[in-house]
């Protein structure tokens, strides 16, 4: 029996999935929820909460919808404790996703951020766009191919 892939979702994918139902990020999020184990850390959850609280989103999405999205996501993830810090990304603000990957033994990170994508693969973790993730058929085979 194959184990479920362990997946870290970048904040940009999560926010995009909420803003545009049916979009690539939204479909990637649905696939990850249905077919994987979602991983996050206190820092990645705090960033998501902060981004969703920004005033520009209040004009687009009601606060109760943003809160419900955050609550559903935070209830769905396994929170990873960060014991090993990582300093590898050219944008240090993105190191928190690499930390989730390393400390949570993630199989992949799904992101639209070029600062993370250029690191693929990072140690044992693939870093994919939502489109690349959606195109994966066999997780274990695809995850092992760089």
PDB file of N, CA, C and O in Angstrom, residues 9 19 22 29 44 51 71 86 91 101 118-119 123 131 140:
ATOM      1  N   UNK A   9       1.681  23.593   1.127  1.00  0.00           N
ATOM      2  CA  UNK A   9       1.115  24.534   0.162  1.00  0.00           C
ATOM      3  C   UNK A   9       1.585  25.942   0.523  1.00  0.00           C
ATOM      4  O   UNK A   9       1.444  26.379   1.664  1.00  0.00           O
ATOM      5  N   UNK A  19      -9.648  32.721  -3.761  1.00  0.00           N
ATOM      6  CA  UNK A  19     -10.148  33.832  -4.572  1.00  0.00           C
ATOM      7  C   UNK A  19     -10.797  33.392  -5.877  1.00  0.00           C
ATOM      8  O   UNK A  19     -11.668  34.081  -6.397  1.00  0.00           O
ATOM      9  N   UNK A  22     -12.184  26.919  -8.960  1.00  0.00           N
ATOM     10  CA  UNK A  22     -12.039  26.304 -10.277  1.00  0.00           C
ATOM     11  C   UNK A  22     -10.729  26.625 -10.965  1.00  0.00           C
ATOM     12  O   UNK A  22     -10.403  26.051 -11.997  1.00  0.00           O
ATOM     13  N   UNK A  29      -5.340  22.614  -4.731  1.00  0.00           N
ATOM     14  CA  UNK A  29      -5.680  22.531  -3.315  1.00  0.00           C
ATOM     15  C   UNK A  29      -6.645  21.373  -3.065  1.00  0.00           C
ATOM     16  O   UNK A  29      -6.465  20.587  -2.130  1.00  0.00           O
ATOM     17  N   UNK A  44       3.783  29.404   8.878  1.00  0.00           N
ATOM     18  CA  UNK A  44       3.035  29.445   7.621  1.00  0.00           C
ATOM     19  C   UNK A  44       1.560  29.725   7.874  1.00  0.00           C
ATOM     20  O   UNK A  44       0.921  30.434   7.099  1.00  0.00           O
ATOM     21  N   UNK A  51      -2.212  37.469   5.740  1.00  0.00           N
ATOM     22  CA  UNK A  51      -2.543  37.827   4.355  1.00  0.00           C
ATOM     23  C   UNK A  51      -4.053  37.915   4.181  1.00  0.00           C
ATOM     24  O   UNK A  51      -4.561  38.866   3.569  1.00  0.00           O
ATOM     25  N   UNK A  71     -10.025  28.634   8.813  1.00  0.00           N
ATOM     26  CA  UNK A  71     -10.387  27.627   9.828  1.00  0.00           C
ATOM     27  C   UNK A  71     -10.376  26.228   9.223  1.00  0.00           C
ATOM     28  O   UNK A  71      -9.822  25.286   9.794  1.00  0.00           O
ATOM     29  N   UNK A  86      16.023  26.436   8.340  1.00  0.00           N
ATOM     30  CA  UNK A  86      16.564  26.365   6.983  1.00  0.00           C
ATOM     31  C   UNK A  86      16.795  27.789   6.490  1.00  0.00           C
ATOM     32  O   UNK A  86      15.928  28.652   6.639  1.00  0.00           O
ATOM     33  N   UNK A  91      14.844  34.481  -1.125  1.00  0.00           N
ATOM     34  CA  UNK A  91      13.936  35.331  -0.357  1.00  0.00           C
ATOM     35  C   UNK A  91      13.770  34.676   1.010  1.00  0.00           C
ATOM     36  O   UNK A  91      13.057  33.674   1.134  1.00  0.00           O
ATOM     37  N   UNK A 101       8.967  21.607   4.876  1.00  0.00           N
ATOM     38  CA  UNK A 101       9.345  20.448   4.065  1.00  0.00           C
ATOM     39  C   UNK A 101      10.373  19.583   4.780  1.00  0.00           C
ATOM     40  O   UNK A 101      10.219  18.363   4.868  1.00  0.00           O
ATOM     41  N   UNK A 118      12.918  27.675  -8.157  1.00  0.00           N
ATOM     42  CA  UNK A 118      14.290  27.496  -8.661  1.00  0.00           C
ATOM     43  C   UNK A 118      15.086  26.486  -7.825  1.00  0.00           C
ATOM     44  O   UNK A 118      16.127  26.012  -8.273  1.00  0.00           O
ATOM     45  N   UNK A 119      14.594  26.140  -6.643  1.00  0.00           N
ATOM     46  CA  UNK A 119      15.290  25.198  -5.769  1.00  0.00           C
ATOM     47  C   UNK A 119      14.908  23.746  -6.025  1.00  0.00           C
ATOM     48  O   UNK A 119      15.470  22.846  -5.395  1.00  0.00           O
ATOM     49  N   UNK A 123      16.587  19.098  -1.379  1.00  0.00           N
ATOM     50  CA  UNK A 123      16.868  17.880  -0.611  1.00  0.00           C
ATOM     51  C   UNK A 123      15.977  16.761  -1.160  1.00  0.00           C
ATOM     52  O   UNK A 123      16.105  16.409  -2.321  1.00  0.00           O
ATOM     53  N   UNK A 131       0.040  23.709 -11.616  1.00  0.00           N
ATOM     54  CA  UNK A 131      -0.166  22.990 -12.877  1.00  0.00           C
ATOM     55  C   UNK A 131       0.643  21.692 -12.900  1.00  0.00           C
ATOM     56  O   UNK A 131       0.121  20.627 -13.268  1.00  0.00           O
ATOM     57  N   UNK A 140       4.199   8.571  -6.110  1.00  0.00           N
ATOM     58  CA  UNK A 140       5.497   8.044  -5.711  1.00  0.00           C
ATOM     59  C   UNK A 140       6.476   8.017  -6.876  1.00  0.00           C
ATOM     60  O   UNK A 140       7.623   8.382  -6.721  1.00  0.00           O
TER      61      UNK A 140
END
